[in-house]
Structures are given as C-alpha cells and as structure tokens.
Amino acid sequence: MNEKRKIYSVTELNRAARFTLENGIGEVWVEGEISRLTKHSSGHWYFTLKDEKAAVSCAMFRQNNARISFAPKDGLKVRVFGQASLYEPRGNYQLIVRQMEEAGKGTRQEQFEKLKAKLAAEGLFDEEYKKPLPLLPQKIGVVTSPTGAAIRDIINVLTRRFPNLEILLAPVTVQGEGAAEKIAAAIEYLNAYNKNVGQASSLSEPSEDARYFTPFLPLEIAKRHLPHWEQEGVTYFVTFRLADALPKKKLEQWKSEREQWLKTHEEPYSSQEMEEYSELFSERINQWLDTGSGSCLLADQGNARIVEDAFHHFDGERYHLGSYIIMPNHIHVLITPTPGYTLPSILHSWKSFTANKINEQRGRSGPVWQDESYDHIVRSPEQLKFYTQYIQKNFEQSNGTALVHIDRLEACPTLERPIDVLIVGRGGGSLEDLWAFNEEIVARAIAASKIPIISAVGHEIDFTIADFVADLRAPTPSAAAELAVQVKTELETQITRLAARLGGSLQNQERVLRERLPGLRQTMVHALRNGLQRTQQKMDESALTLGHLLQSVVAERKQNLRRLEVQLRALGPLAVLDRGYSVTQTADGKVVRDAGKLKKGDLLHTRLAKGTVLSEVKEKET
C-alpha cells in the first residue's frame, strides 16, 4: 500500500495548534477565580483561572498588568480579556490576558456610564456652576505626578507663555490603588491653602489626608529654572558649591543609585522610605561636604571674605540679605530679591564676581562654582525659622571656623498670593490608567473647589468624569497650560497697539478741536452777546415791574396812614378840645386836675382847640 503521509514535527504541530486557537477562538472575556498567582521578577504575572469544573493557565505581561488598579490575589474572582493561545515550547494551552477587572463590579465602561448619569442628575455638569477662568492669573496650582511628562509639558508651556508666573505643584500618584483619594486630597489641600493665605502656621504641618504633600520637601525637577524662581519679592534659601566640592564620578554613581531607588519605590513614599532616601543621598552628600572632602577654597579666610563682601555689596539695592554661612566648600544664604531683580541674575553676578577675585588671589584660572544651585522658596515663617536654625547648626558643627551671619528676614510674600486657577490631570493611557479621574471622590472634590479647575486628562480622544465636572476641559496637559494663561508678549504687543491707537485718537481729537476752535469762539461770542442782551432786557422789564410795584405799595401805605391818623385824632385829647373843652397844665407840664393843689402866683398854660392861654393864679376856689 503506497500511501502519502503528512509528517509533522512537534514544533509544527504546536504552531498549528496555536494558530487554530488564536484564529478559531480569538479574543474573549472569561470569568473565574485566580489561583497559584506568581509575580515574576521580570514584572510578568502567571496564574491559573478556574471555576468549579475546569482551569486554564494564564499569562499577563508587564505592560498590561501595570494598568491594574487593584491588587489581584489567590481566591479573587475576576473577569479577564485575552487571547486563547498555546505556548509552543511546552505545548501548554494558555490565555494571554490583556485586561483584568474584579468580577461583580461591572465593566469599567458600565461604571463610567452609571456614575456619569448619577452626577449629571445631581447637576454637577451644569453650565451654571462653571466658574470663569481669571484673565491674568498670577499663581497656578497643578495636581499631577511630579515625575510624569505632564508636569514637564505644563511647566514648559507656562514658562514660554508667561515667564514670571508662579507655579505651585501638589505631587500625587495619578494611577493605581489610592490615586483617586490622593488627587481629591490635593484639590482640597490647595483650596485650604487659598483659604489660609497669610496664615502660614495653619499650613506648616499637612493634615493626615495630605501626607503626600510636605511643604518642607523640595521637588526634584530636572530643570531648576522654574517660573517661580523668577518671582519678585520672594524669600529664597539658596545653596551653591565649589566646582570640585563633589567628585564627578561620585555624583554620577549616586545619581545612578538614586534612579534605581526611584524605580523600585512607588509614591507616596512612607516615612521610612523618606528616611532611607535622605540617608542614601541627601545625607551622604552632606557628610561628604562636612568632612571637607573635595575643594575647600573657602577654608581660606581671604576667599571667604571675598564671598562675604560680594553678599553685602548689593544688599538693600538688588536684594535683602538674611542669614548666611560660608563653609569650606559650600554656602547657604537666605535672600529676598527687590523689585526688578531675580534670583538667577543675582546668583550669576555673585558667582562671576567672586570667581574672578578668588582666581586672582590663587594666581590661577578655571571654574570655581558648580553650575547647579539648589534654590527653595521659603513658604512660611516656620520654614524661615527652620532654615535660619539650619544655618546656625551648620556653624556650630564647623566648630566656629565658618563665616556666619544670622539675620531673620520678616517677609514671606509667597503665602500672600492665592492660587488663581488649578490644572488637574495627567498624560495619556488606557482606560485603566486614567481611571482615578473617573472616581466619584475626585468628581466631588472638583465640584466643591472654590478655585476654577481645568481638567487635563490623557489625550484629545480621552474623556473622563473629571472633564465633565471641571470648569473647563483641556484635551491635553499642554493645552491646559495654554488655556490657563495668555502669551505675555502678545499681551504686551496688544497693549502697545492699543496705546498707540489711543494716542493717535487723542491727537486726532486735538487737531479737530483746534480746527474748530475759531468757530467755537465766534459761536461762544454770539451766544454770550445774545445772552447778555436777553439778560439786560429782562433786567429792564424787572426794574419797570418793580417800580410799579413800589408805587402801588407806597400809595397803599399812605392811605393806611391817613386812616390811622383820623382814628387817632378821634380817640386823642385834641378831639375833645374841638368840642369846647380845654386842658390846663402847670409850668412843668403837669395837667391840673385839683385846684386845691395850686398856690397863688403859679403860672398855668391852658390849651384850647385853637391856641394856648397863659395865666397866673391870683386866688382859687376849692
């Protein structure tokens, strides 16, 4: 029997079986219970998914399991989405898992739609509750990861558009377990910051819910030239070192170790992790400096005095000098730049001036100072006290050999300026990556915020619950920064253009008025002349009317007077005389009523109706 047979190798058979599984079944959702979960050092997960009657091996690779927002464990019932396949080397049938969610909670999209409908019914998306953005914000708060691409994009855009804008970053984790709670707490914290502007003590210690954000902890950002380093009137704590104070190889070694540490530790860091970080890196650098390793040019009192003189040279003009200490190979100083001067320009002038002088004294050339300086804004009186005490402690540890000056600055103007607008968001990712911004706790924190919020989550095609609640939605973090502030140069150009238009308009108005001035003068003269004539005519008419009125009043008064005279005459003694009676008076004018009171020889005056008779008493009868 001559029969042709197809002979498969084991490899070919397994490959055919894999193709059959992948093409015949393809991608499916499967529900089951996790068993024998193994998290490999490579980051991949291997586990068994089982129900009452069967089990299937599963593999979930690192790029997919990084998006999981919960902690899977043996016995947990889950739903997974993946592709049926076969591991050819061993012929094992398996499921390659791409997504995973807890069973019984519904799909992410179902949760999204349910919460969206709930909040919409409550009115959280209504336009009437949307707060307008300020026209010219001076201070912008950002709630995002301090290490992601989003914060770099936001800083770059804001710096380019408005260089002297102040930025306050509340660093949070933006995905994974607990991220939503941290984002909500950050929004609440920055609102509390605004409420307590000017009351620094209330912000010196974070609340239990805000441990992720420590005002004393400076943020590690690659580019130190942030916009708020150029803010006027702010107090800074500045550290700068000699060029070879720390060997380059040591710095590179510690940098590599630090990067590895950051990869193996996730935010938010615990208190123990923060202590470990400080011990491994910050304290290690300080210990190196404290031992006097590396360059110690400033141990020479002549060099130290050059630096001290430079500090005092522009004090009160370019800045207000606070406490400082000049150690053998590094310097700490507290300063507040005056209006018109910024920290970078001050540092540049200090370093260039002192480097030239020190090199002259040494009789050599070359760099004296490190390029990088460590600049921290002093955000509260407590921090001012902390840094002053830190300088004092450094002096004590130097056994009194360092140059030190202790002077408490009073102002902490950073706290006096409230946050004008918040940007809340992160870069792009899967639905799982962005899920923290679909949580109810974040939505309600945004709705309760008194500060206007721009939501900047993911890419342009991504929509989250945060986008619907926020006062404004930006398609990307960069776009959020563009929406938050206008371009300073464009505003300046517009102001210049408007000023020119206003000046031209005023000049045209002046020219028109000058051209119309002669005519206006003639018109005014005619108007005044006509007015004067009308006034004179009215005065003449008034005088005539007043004359008639006076004549009438005088005639009436005369008539009244004559009537009163007649009445007076009728009632007076003269009227009696007309009827034949007379009045006799003594020489002193007294009326004689009793003849017995007269004596011989008295002179009498007797008044008649017409005339008076003089007589002398010869005798009398009583």
XYZ file of C-alpha atoms in Angstrom:
622
model
C 0.000 0.000 0.000
C 1.640 3.186 -1.247
C 0.083 5.964 0.824
C 1.496 9.502 1.123
C 1.530 10.696 4.688
C 1.975 14.205 6.074
C 4.503 14.052 8.848
C 4.521 16.970 11.351
C 7.338 17.850 13.609
C 6.410 18.638 17.211
C 7.182 22.290 16.572
C 4.923 22.351 13.517
C 2.125 20.629 15.389
C 2.248 23.077 18.295
C 2.423 26.013 15.908
C -0.620 24.759 14.023
C -2.463 24.257 17.293
C -1.574 27.812 18.341
C -2.838 29.237 15.051
C -6.030 27.218 15.404
C -6.643 28.509 18.928
C -5.808 32.119 18.132
C -7.834 32.206 14.919
C -10.637 29.889 15.950
C -11.360 31.288 19.408
C -9.515 34.604 19.312
C -10.013 37.281 21.963
C -12.584 36.518 24.650
C -13.796 37.631 28.093
C -13.513 34.880 30.716
C -14.656 34.885 34.336
C -13.044 32.757 37.012
C -11.109 32.591 40.255
C -7.388 33.356 40.481
C -5.202 30.500 41.703
C -1.421 29.999 42.031
C -0.619 33.639 41.227
C 3.097 34.223 40.592
C 4.588 37.705 40.067
C 7.885 37.163 38.273
C 10.913 39.440 38.776
C 10.523 40.415 35.105
C 7.229 42.065 36.011
C 5.074 39.439 34.249
C 2.242 37.630 36.065
C 1.428 33.917 35.728
C -1.677 32.371 37.267
C -4.470 29.849 36.805
C -8.065 30.891 36.203
C -10.550 28.262 37.366
C -14.178 27.565 38.108
C -15.886 24.519 39.695
C -15.108 22.154 36.810
C -12.104 23.406 34.844
C -8.953 25.553 34.844
C -6.839 27.409 32.283
C -3.284 28.725 32.537
C -2.921 32.498 32.079
C -0.081 34.903 31.430
C -0.331 38.678 31.830
C 2.728 40.610 30.719
C 4.144 43.678 32.481
C 2.934 46.297 30.009
C -0.632 45.111 30.603
C -0.659 44.373 34.339
C 0.831 47.815 35.098
C -2.609 49.263 34.372
C -4.424 47.214 37.033
C -5.868 49.461 39.761
C -6.396 46.699 42.354
C -4.222 44.010 43.917
C -5.051 40.541 42.490
C -4.585 37.573 44.813
C -5.422 33.887 45.049
C -9.132 33.285 45.515
C -10.204 36.599 43.961
C -12.907 36.301 41.311
C -12.061 38.332 38.222
C -13.010 38.919 34.611
C -10.144 38.844 32.126
C -9.943 39.771 28.466
C -7.370 37.945 26.409
C -6.499 35.677 23.534
C -6.571 31.887 23.600
C -3.132 30.646 22.599
C -0.549 27.918 23.119
C 2.986 28.095 24.497
C 4.803 26.176 21.751
C 7.975 25.082 23.603
C 5.943 23.052 26.093
C 2.683 22.634 24.241
C 0.756 24.294 27.052
C -2.637 25.756 26.240
C -2.994 29.204 27.845
C -4.791 32.547 27.831
C -2.749 35.695 27.148
C -4.515 38.282 29.352
C -4.607 41.944 28.338
C -7.209 43.348 30.741
C -8.468 42.367 34.186
C -11.251 43.664 36.419
C -12.863 42.464 39.609
C -15.926 40.365 38.888
C -19.227 41.598 40.255
C -18.268 45.262 39.910
C -19.313 45.568 36.298
C -17.112 46.684 33.444
C -15.269 49.955 33.617
C -17.478 51.411 30.915
C -20.600 50.391 32.817
C -19.238 52.052 35.971
C -18.360 55.147 33.957
C -21.834 55.484 32.452
C -23.553 54.813 35.774
C -21.564 57.467 37.662
C -21.886 59.930 34.785
C -25.693 59.587 34.838
C -25.782 59.934 38.633
C -23.705 63.104 38.750
C -25.482 64.609 35.755
C -28.822 64.103 37.536
C -27.396 65.987 40.544
C -26.441 68.897 38.298
C -22.661 68.621 38.713
C -22.171 69.052 34.966
C -24.499 72.082 34.608
C -23.012 75.173 32.954
C -24.456 77.462 35.629
C -21.957 76.038 38.120
C -18.919 76.531 35.870
C -16.564 79.183 37.226
C -14.869 81.537 34.732
C -11.098 81.470 34.458
C -9.226 84.606 35.563
C -7.960 86.841 32.764
C -4.439 87.226 34.154
C -3.627 84.534 36.743
C -0.515 85.173 38.814
C -0.320 81.818 40.550
C -1.300 78.416 39.144
C -1.673 75.218 41.146
C -1.007 71.866 39.472
C -2.209 68.484 40.731
C -0.314 65.739 38.909
C 2.652 63.390 39.179
C 5.963 65.201 39.779
C 7.820 62.710 37.568
C 5.492 62.342 34.570
C 5.573 64.052 31.196
C 2.503 66.135 32.063
C 4.253 68.393 34.600
C 7.164 68.976 32.208
C 4.776 69.929 29.417
C 2.809 72.260 31.700
C 5.930 73.964 33.037
C 7.430 74.384 29.552
C 4.248 75.929 28.126
C 3.628 78.232 31.110
C 7.269 79.339 31.152
C 7.188 80.130 27.451
C 3.873 81.993 27.562
C 4.307 83.935 30.824
C 7.841 83.623 32.296
C 7.238 85.291 35.688
C 4.169 83.236 36.567
C 4.280 81.338 39.886
C 3.546 77.591 39.889
C 2.691 75.520 42.968
C 2.807 71.757 42.410
C 0.945 69.302 44.651
C 2.645 65.999 43.724
C 0.359 62.947 43.644
C 0.183 59.489 42.129
C -2.217 59.519 39.178
C -2.958 55.839 38.739
C -3.237 52.692 40.779
C -4.706 51.975 44.178
C -5.338 55.079 46.287
C -4.616 57.543 43.452
C -8.154 58.960 43.409
C -8.058 59.680 47.157
C -4.712 61.456 46.810
C -5.926 63.590 43.885
C -9.047 64.608 45.817
C -6.978 65.369 48.924
C -4.615 67.547 46.858
C -7.520 69.602 45.469
C -8.897 70.061 48.982
C -5.442 70.969 50.320
C -4.866 73.690 47.712
C -8.312 75.125 48.427
C -7.404 75.183 52.126
C -4.128 76.873 51.153
C -6.130 79.663 49.492
C -8.415 79.969 52.499
C -5.426 80.332 54.813
C -3.306 82.670 52.691
C -1.351 84.824 55.104
C -1.825 82.331 57.959
C 1.276 80.277 57.416
C 1.134 78.354 60.673
C -2.027 76.566 59.613
C -0.206 75.120 56.608
C 3.119 74.227 58.175
C 2.004 70.704 59.073
C -0.039 68.740 56.499
C -3.196 67.031 57.645
C -3.489 63.267 57.925
C -5.085 63.154 54.460
C -2.354 65.265 52.885
C 0.811 63.452 53.920
C 1.696 63.074 50.269
C 2.421 66.804 50.185
C 5.036 68.194 52.561
C 5.748 71.922 52.200
C 9.263 71.384 53.590
C 10.136 68.841 50.890
C 11.524 70.463 47.716
C 10.521 68.818 44.471
C 13.225 67.123 42.448
C 12.768 68.594 38.957
C 15.480 68.270 36.340
C 15.310 71.880 35.137
C 15.645 74.158 38.134
C 14.700 77.275 36.154
C 11.022 77.126 37.023
C 8.927 80.268 36.513
C 8.589 80.953 40.215
C 12.354 81.105 40.628
C 11.960 84.416 38.778
C 9.197 85.725 41.032
C 9.831 89.132 42.590
C 9.615 89.739 46.322
C 10.029 86.088 47.342
C 12.405 84.857 50.036
C 14.772 82.053 48.897
C 17.035 79.599 50.673
C 19.972 79.106 48.292
C 22.811 76.583 48.347
C 25.735 76.629 45.935
C 29.015 74.772 45.979
C 32.540 74.902 44.664
C 33.179 73.315 41.290
C 35.070 70.316 42.644
C 33.393 70.113 46.050
C 31.984 66.739 44.974
C 33.860 64.460 42.520
C 32.062 63.954 39.235
C 32.370 60.163 39.486
C 30.781 60.168 42.916
C 27.919 62.325 41.712
C 27.330 60.030 38.724
C 27.403 56.971 40.991
C 24.905 58.470 43.435
C 22.705 59.653 40.575
C 22.590 56.118 39.154
C 21.801 54.649 42.591
C 19.091 57.240 43.120
C 17.455 56.460 39.762
C 17.465 52.757 40.631
C 15.927 53.503 44.044
C 13.145 55.537 42.447
C 12.342 52.687 40.063
C 11.883 50.243 42.925
C 9.825 52.531 45.189
C 6.404 53.902 44.356
C 4.834 57.134 45.544
C 3.550 58.105 48.010
C 6.678 57.274 50.000
C 6.289 56.173 53.585
C 8.135 57.926 56.411
C 10.608 55.040 56.493
C 11.223 55.318 52.743
C 11.762 59.071 53.029
C 14.317 58.499 55.786
C 16.015 55.867 53.622
C 16.126 58.243 50.649
C 17.571 61.024 52.780
C 20.187 58.730 54.295
C 21.257 57.273 50.948
C 21.516 60.537 49.021
C 20.961 63.855 50.809
C 22.842 62.910 53.987
C 25.584 61.194 52.016
C 26.283 64.427 50.142
C 26.180 66.455 53.354
C 28.541 64.025 55.082
C 30.984 64.311 52.201
C 30.875 68.091 52.459
C 31.118 68.079 56.261
C 34.333 66.043 56.142
C 35.870 68.733 53.942
C 36.424 66.404 51.006
C 36.987 67.911 47.592
C 37.835 71.556 47.053
C 37.969 73.697 50.186
C 38.826 77.099 48.750
C 36.557 78.816 51.244
C 38.503 77.422 54.179
C 40.910 80.210 53.271
C 39.643 83.270 55.150
C 40.699 85.538 52.290
C 38.481 83.679 49.818
C 35.629 83.533 52.332
C 35.844 87.301 52.866
C 35.633 87.866 49.086
C 32.333 85.978 49.055
C 31.042 87.762 52.154
C 31.876 91.166 50.672
C 30.015 90.181 47.489
C 26.955 89.298 49.581
C 26.889 92.724 51.213
C 27.766 94.717 48.103
C 24.213 94.987 46.719
C 22.301 94.322 49.937
C 19.346 96.714 50.144
C 19.584 97.520 46.434
C 19.181 94.280 44.491
C 18.080 92.129 47.409
C 17.594 91.994 51.165
C 20.225 89.767 52.734
C 19.217 87.426 55.545
C 21.208 84.744 57.345
C 24.148 83.099 55.600
C 27.054 80.749 56.282
C 30.241 80.301 54.245
C 31.553 76.751 54.758
C 34.886 75.398 53.391
C 33.299 74.161 50.140
C 29.697 75.345 50.033
C 27.427 78.236 51.004
C 23.892 78.630 52.379
C 22.138 82.003 52.184
C 18.642 83.483 52.681
C 17.785 86.396 50.382
C 14.750 88.320 49.125
C 15.266 89.948 45.687
C 13.989 93.513 45.354
C 11.605 94.525 42.517
C 13.332 94.354 39.149
C 15.860 91.685 40.163
C 15.563 87.889 40.046
C 17.408 85.045 41.724
C 19.214 83.770 38.574
C 20.638 87.225 37.838
C 21.782 87.642 41.454
C 23.475 84.214 41.522
C 25.171 84.932 38.206
C 26.594 88.222 39.439
C 27.775 86.659 42.717
C 29.472 83.710 41.051
C 31.180 85.626 38.248
C 32.471 88.370 40.553
C 33.753 86.044 43.277
C 35.251 83.520 40.811
C 37.394 86.223 39.198
C 38.547 87.574 42.565
C 39.309 84.132 44.016
C 41.269 83.116 40.901
C 43.257 86.353 41.099
C 44.130 85.555 44.696
C 45.055 81.967 43.810
C 47.078 83.006 40.767
C 45.236 80.545 38.515
C 42.132 80.261 36.327
C 39.294 77.829 35.871
C 35.773 77.249 37.233
C 35.200 77.975 40.906
C 31.458 77.312 41.334
C 29.208 74.438 40.311
C 26.676 75.308 37.596
C 23.744 73.888 39.556
C 22.374 75.750 42.558
C 19.696 74.468 44.922
C 17.002 77.061 45.398
C 13.986 76.667 47.711
C 11.180 79.191 48.141
C 10.533 79.948 51.793
C 6.786 79.425 52.091
C 6.082 80.132 55.749
C 7.508 81.750 58.895
C 8.097 78.226 60.207
C 10.295 77.432 57.218
C 12.142 80.714 57.650
C 12.860 79.718 61.230
C 13.870 76.216 60.125
C 16.403 77.464 57.564
C 17.824 80.050 59.953
C 18.306 77.368 62.605
C 19.804 75.085 59.938
C 22.432 77.734 59.172
C 23.117 78.183 62.886
C 23.507 74.412 63.319
C 25.983 74.282 60.416
C 28.011 76.975 62.115
C 28.099 75.057 65.389
C 29.193 71.872 63.605
C 32.006 73.776 61.922
C 33.440 74.476 65.403
C 33.161 78.170 64.744
C 35.521 78.185 61.750
C 32.922 79.197 59.136
C 31.839 82.766 58.441
C 28.247 83.186 59.602
C 25.692 85.985 59.829
C 22.298 85.393 61.462
C 19.573 87.833 60.463
C 15.885 86.903 60.451
C 14.019 88.137 57.395
C 10.436 89.068 58.118
C 8.608 88.764 54.810
C 7.176 85.547 53.387
C 5.267 87.085 50.476
C 4.654 83.749 48.730
C 1.809 82.993 51.131
C 0.170 86.331 50.439
C -0.772 85.390 46.876
C -3.668 82.936 46.419
C -3.898 80.321 43.685
C -5.916 81.702 40.757
C -6.545 78.504 38.813
C -5.857 74.744 39.158
C -4.738 72.303 36.474
C -5.644 68.727 37.417
C -4.626 65.830 35.204
C -2.044 63.504 33.717
C -0.758 62.222 30.381
C -2.450 59.665 28.168
C -3.029 55.984 28.795
C -5.579 53.218 28.786
C -8.958 53.381 30.479
C -7.368 51.648 33.467
C -4.545 54.208 33.575
C -6.990 57.124 33.613
C -9.485 55.517 35.958
C -8.598 57.605 39.023
C -10.156 60.592 37.214
C -13.403 58.641 36.823
C -13.809 58.091 40.559
C -16.638 59.817 42.422
C -14.341 61.183 45.139
C -12.359 63.155 42.522
C -15.516 64.412 40.825
C -16.929 65.751 44.094
C -13.612 67.360 45.072
C -13.572 69.213 41.731
C -17.205 70.279 42.141
C -16.530 71.579 45.667
C -13.422 73.537 44.676
C -13.639 77.310 45.073
C -10.676 77.638 42.704
C -11.510 77.299 38.976
C -10.250 73.939 37.680
C -9.036 72.931 34.228
C -9.206 69.172 33.700
C -6.301 67.903 31.583
C -6.502 64.112 31.443
C -5.000 61.965 28.708
C -5.173 62.757 25.013
C -7.765 64.601 22.956
C -9.905 61.482 22.442
C -9.995 60.614 26.155
C -12.960 61.770 28.235
C -13.252 61.286 31.990
C -15.800 62.189 34.657
C -13.347 64.883 35.799
C -13.672 66.546 32.382
C -17.451 66.894 32.753
C -17.307 68.319 36.300
C -14.374 70.703 35.797
C -14.917 74.342 34.899
C -13.035 73.778 31.640
C -11.800 70.663 29.844
C -8.464 70.676 28.024
C -7.597 67.894 25.574
C -4.011 67.605 26.883
C -1.890 68.971 29.771
C -0.084 71.289 27.313
C -3.410 72.630 26.074
C -4.477 73.220 29.703
C -1.430 75.422 30.232
C -2.287 77.347 27.055
C -5.879 77.844 28.219
C -4.762 78.951 31.687
C -2.613 81.899 30.603
C -2.278 84.156 27.623
C 1.037 84.830 25.906
C 2.751 87.679 27.737
C 4.462 89.043 24.625
C 1.147 89.067 22.756
C -0.493 90.959 25.623
C 2.369 93.450 25.654
C 2.055 93.865 21.871
C -1.706 94.356 22.191
C -1.234 96.931 24.960
C 1.346 98.761 22.845
C -1.002 98.688 19.837
C -3.967 99.921 21.891
C -1.814 102.623 23.491
C -0.720 103.753 20.024
C -4.340 103.782 18.827
C -5.399 105.737 21.890
C -2.561 108.220 21.390
C -3.455 108.638 17.725
C -7.120 109.088 18.576
C -6.275 111.763 21.144
C -4.063 113.558 18.630
C -6.826 113.486 16.002
C -9.307 114.787 18.547
C -6.903 117.558 19.495
C -6.440 118.512 15.818
C -10.202 118.543 15.199
C -10.766 120.688 18.283
C -8.009 123.093 17.239
C -9.564 123.397 13.787
C -12.981 124.025 15.294
C -11.693 126.423 17.952
C -12.097 129.718 15.965
C -15.639 128.832 15.007
C -16.365 127.752 18.531
C -15.023 131.048 19.823
C -17.231 133.054 17.410
C -20.221 130.946 18.339
C -19.482 131.495 22.007
C -19.146 135.293 21.486
C -22.510 135.411 19.682
C -24.060 133.274 22.349
C -22.642 135.445 25.133
C -23.731 138.645 23.338
C -27.250 137.362 22.736
C -27.413 136.141 26.266
C -26.254 139.500 27.595
C -28.916 141.339 25.573
C -31.611 138.992 26.761
C -30.402 139.410 30.316
C -30.403 143.232 30.009
C -33.922 143.179 28.597
C -35.096 141.016 31.425
C -33.431 143.347 33.947
C -35.189 146.402 32.414
C -38.522 144.630 32.474
C -37.915 143.590 36.064
C -36.967 147.162 37.088
C -40.141 148.575 35.495
C -42.274 145.952 37.176
C -40.551 146.639 40.486
C -41.178 150.445 40.139
C -44.873 149.919 39.567
C -44.976 147.535 42.475
C -43.216 150.026 44.788
C -45.562 152.872 43.764
C -48.576 150.727 44.469
C -47.202 149.711 47.848
C -46.384 153.344 48.798
C -49.887 154.578 47.819
C -51.465 151.819 49.842
C -49.240 152.631 52.828
C -50.176 156.371 52.632
C -53.858 155.585 52.542
C -53.475 153.329 55.575
C -51.543 156.081 57.376
C -54.290 158.690 56.763
C -56.891 156.300 58.044
C -54.890 155.668 61.171
C -54.402 159.423 61.723
C -58.185 160.003 61.590
C -58.705 157.188 64.072
C -56.002 158.536 66.321
C -57.356 162.049 66.214
C -60.853 160.839 67.048
C -59.576 158.973 70.053
C -56.975 161.579 71.166
C -57.497 164.572 73.575
C -57.418 167.171 70.774
C -60.755 165.940 69.505
C -62.244 166.784 72.942
C -60.860 170.304 72.681
C -62.767 170.766 69.430
C -65.950 170.257 71.402
C -65.147 173.339 73.714
C -63.044 171.723 76.401
C -59.553 172.856 77.442
C -56.511 171.356 79.191
C -54.656 173.298 81.895
C -51.052 172.479 82.775
C -48.564 173.817 85.265
C -45.359 175.391 84.139
C -43.642 171.986 84.324
C -46.283 170.379 82.054
C -48.370 168.563 84.628
C -52.134 168.528 83.978
C -54.097 170.394 86.665
C -56.873 168.215 87.977
C -57.239 169.645 91.562
C -57.359 173.470 92.194
C -56.517 172.843 95.808
C -53.004 171.867 94.828
C -52.346 175.247 93.226
C -50.956 178.209 95.073
C -51.021 181.876 94.467
C -48.582 183.014 91.822
C -48.435 179.654 89.909
C -48.208 180.069 86.154
C -50.654 178.000 84.126
C -50.928 177.037 80.476
C -54.424 176.433 79.204
C -54.681 174.749 75.822
C -57.762 175.358 73.788
C -58.891 173.889 70.493
C -57.058 176.751 68.865
C -54.153 178.296 70.756
C -52.911 178.452 74.384
C -53.670 180.970 77.177
C -51.075 181.863 79.848
C -52.402 182.872 83.285
C -51.297 183.401 86.892
C -53.204 182.238 89.935
C -54.467 185.248 91.906
C -56.842 183.276 94.014
C -58.580 179.941 93.934
C -61.742 178.263 94.902
C -61.846 174.683 96.063
